Amino acid sequence: MLAAVMLPAVIACAITVYVLHREGVQTFQRGVQEATRAIALVVDREILRREELLKTLATSPALDHNDLQGFHDQASRIASSFDKTIVLMDTFGRQLLNTRVPLGAPLEPSAGFKERRERIGPLATSVTDLYFAPIGKQYSFAVEVPVVRQGRVVGYLAMGSFVSHLQQVFSDQQLPPSWTGSLIDGTGAIMARSRDWEKMVGRRATADMLESIARSREGFLDTKTLAGESVRTYFRNSSLSGWTLLVGVPEREIDWVARPALIAMTALLVLLFAVAGVVSIWVRRRIAQPIQALAAAAHQVGSGQLTVLPTHGVREIADVASALIEADIKIRASNDVLERRVNKAVEETRLAQDALLSSQKLEALGRLTGGIAHDFNNLLQVLTSGLYLLQRLVGEDVGRRAAESCLRAVERGAKLTRQLMTFGKAQPGQRSVVKVGAVVQGMHELLRGALPAIVELRVAIDDDVAPVFVDAVQFELAILNLVFNARDAMPRGGRIEISASSRIAPGDDAPPRLTPGSYVVVDIKDTGTGMAPDVIRHAFEPFFTTKPVGEGTGLGLAQVYGFAAQSAGAATIDSVLGQGTRIALWLPAATGAAISHAPQISSAATTARNAHVLMVEDDELVASVVKPALEDRGYRIELATSADQALAWLRSGDKFDLVFSDIVMPGTLNGLGLASEVRKQWPRMPVVLASGYAATLGESPDAIVLRKPYTPDTLIETFDRVLAEQSTR
């Protein structure tokens, strides 16, 4: 009877030993598989990180402008931050720059470039195999992406990295000492290894191993290491890089993995067989069932489900169950708070990035329009002076009327350039301390008369709103432009509200990049048609308009933006289609009296012809028409093309009655510098300046400044008045 009872138990134990051993080996192999896949994913993530960094760098504006030096500086900063090498190549693989060497140093073409591109195509990301970097003198690999502009590949960016960076992957994973992890490239060369890396890098795997790897994307294979040790190796090929990750475990370790536990289990089964029935019943009732309930509760906590447990007779298990329930509640609450915070942070970051990009774009447009206006003013100056000369020479009424029409067209062009220069912060203004309420109330009748009866105008500005330091004329023009835009957005009538309030920057609603301090925010709201998001993005750009041709210049909101920026403030738009628009002008609150500009010339003007004038003008077209106009009125003119030439002429001893100079000129000094030198060396010498781009007018010494285009009559009148005043001193 005893044998009949023991024999089934022995057979059961033998079967159990075999099953446990087999499951132990399978579990061990699954651990090897997971370790291999995890390391392979880490390697792929390193490749993807480099690819995304290169794609971001490929959008650099320096490449659009062919600014290799600027791009070299930008790429060098990024490369030094990550201890990498960044290379820019043309479409034939010739290196244009390399962050390891100064810009302009001779560079070798990229090895294997043509073969790679023929294999994967021009638009794909390429990951190279192992190579020895000639500049870094180390084994390296590179990730290469195309630089695309308007659907066409214009070059390639590559990031070279030492394979020692990949070695860190094995260090971070902390494989068991007896395991061997290896990373090989598409040719079979070893790139990284968990053991003896310095000795093995660059060596090729065996032909049998490479043949087995080529048959499948992943799997097990029995092979020998380069040191001759028999291992069971799991490999995984990367479709991203073409590399293969292998983790090998000695076969003796796999065979031994479950043996001690199985021997102990067999002995324990034999020892406890006699009392197994009674003990199993007691354990199940007192321990097994409560523990199973706790295990199920733990799974519910992990899945975010609120846990409710039945009561048990064991106090310790009941305490653990209560702790699980409390932990589940806290985890759910923490997850909710964290999710709200993350969503808020993501939204705030997106809004800040959009505002920063818009501000940078408008600033770049401002510099461009200011430069264009400067050049255009020089051309208008030539036309103005030439037309005035033509008027004097043409005897027929038809010719004079034609010249007058042309002069009126030139004046319209001059007004247009002044608006452009306001947008580009290049238009000087007579800034003073003004009260917002007084300015708006003073314009009330003008605004009311410009609006149809179906549009209601409301003004709500408290007397305690701080004054602002702005150009009053530009301020009034900005208010007019905004009210006219609001009127045009309400063809069927509506309401316009003008209000003002004091704010502090930075704040929740303050525009980005605004200097910290006190501001007055002037709000102009309407109940019109509103703007779509794509219209808002371009609303402040010069010449952008949604009105039909001939009904708008697209410079109204550009002037508003330029005025706000020129006043050290900002302008923002908040609009919803069908609900109206709110435009806010952030203007710095005044902290002192207005700064006075150059003194005004006496109104008394005395003709002082036959005066000797030193004219400094580098533009041949301007000089060719202004000089004859002055000589025609009796002035004796000497022409210099730079401030350096003018100073040399003054120091030579020639007697001049007046210096007339352009502000923007080539050479060591511009017109402002020339005026300062004249004031120092010849303090009684009057100076008259002129410019179509007077962005630095605030630095001007005591000198009269004319804005281009000026008429010969205006110039001659100024000369007469300055010389007359000089003669009375």
Short mmCIF file of N, CA and C in Angstrom, two decimals, residues 98 183 270 327 330 333 338 352 365 382 487 502 547 550 596 641 720:
data_model
loop_
_atom_site.label_atom_id
_atom_site.label_comp_id
_atom_site.label_asym_id
_atom_site.label_seq_id
_atom_site.Cartn_x
_atom_site.Cartn_y
_atom_site.Cartn_z
N ASN A 98 32.90 71.12 -41.66
CA ASN A 98 33.05 70.06 -40.66
C ASN A 98 33.36 70.74 -39.34
N LEU A 183 27.54 44.45 -30.63
CA LEU A 183 26.84 45.19 -31.68
C LEU A 183 27.72 45.18 -32.91
N VAL A 270 9.61 14.82 -1.38
CA VAL A 270 9.69 13.50 -0.72
C VAL A 270 9.48 13.65 0.78
N ALA A 327 -3.32 53.32 -1.14
CA ALA A 327 -2.35 53.62 -2.20
C ALA A 327 -3.03 53.83 -3.54
N LYS A 330 -4.52 57.34 -3.62
CA LYS A 330 -3.49 58.38 -3.77
C LYS A 330 -2.89 58.38 -5.18
N ALA A 333 -5.34 60.05 -7.56
CA ALA A 333 -5.35 61.50 -7.38
C ALA A 333 -4.08 62.14 -7.94
N LEU A 338 -1.11 65.30 -12.00
CA LEU A 338 0.02 65.33 -12.93
C LEU A 338 -0.46 65.54 -14.37
N ALA A 352 3.77 80.12 -25.99
CA ALA A 352 4.98 80.94 -25.91
C ALA A 352 5.83 80.79 -27.17
N LEU A 365 11.06 91.19 -40.65
CA LEU A 365 10.39 91.98 -41.67
C LEU A 365 10.63 93.47 -41.46
N VAL A 382 16.31 111.61 -55.76
CA VAL A 382 16.76 111.91 -57.12
C VAL A 382 15.60 112.43 -57.96
N ARG A 487 -14.08 99.64 -38.32
CA ARG A 487 -15.24 100.08 -39.10
C ARG A 487 -15.44 99.19 -40.33
N SER A 502 -3.82 99.99 -16.62
CA SER A 502 -2.41 99.85 -16.24
C SER A 502 -2.10 98.37 -15.99
N LYS A 547 -8.59 93.03 -47.99
CA LYS A 547 -9.52 93.87 -48.74
C LYS A 547 -9.28 93.71 -50.23
N GLY A 550 -7.16 97.91 -54.45
CA GLY A 550 -7.53 99.30 -54.54
C GLY A 550 -8.24 99.83 -53.32
N SER A 596 13.93 116.23 -25.04
CA SER A 596 13.92 117.19 -26.14
C SER A 596 14.92 116.80 -27.18
N THR A 641 32.64 112.20 -51.30
CA THR A 641 31.85 110.95 -51.33
C THR A 641 31.92 110.17 -50.03
N ASP A 720 19.61 128.81 -46.12
CA ASP A 720 19.52 130.25 -45.89
C ASP A 720 19.30 130.57 -44.42
#
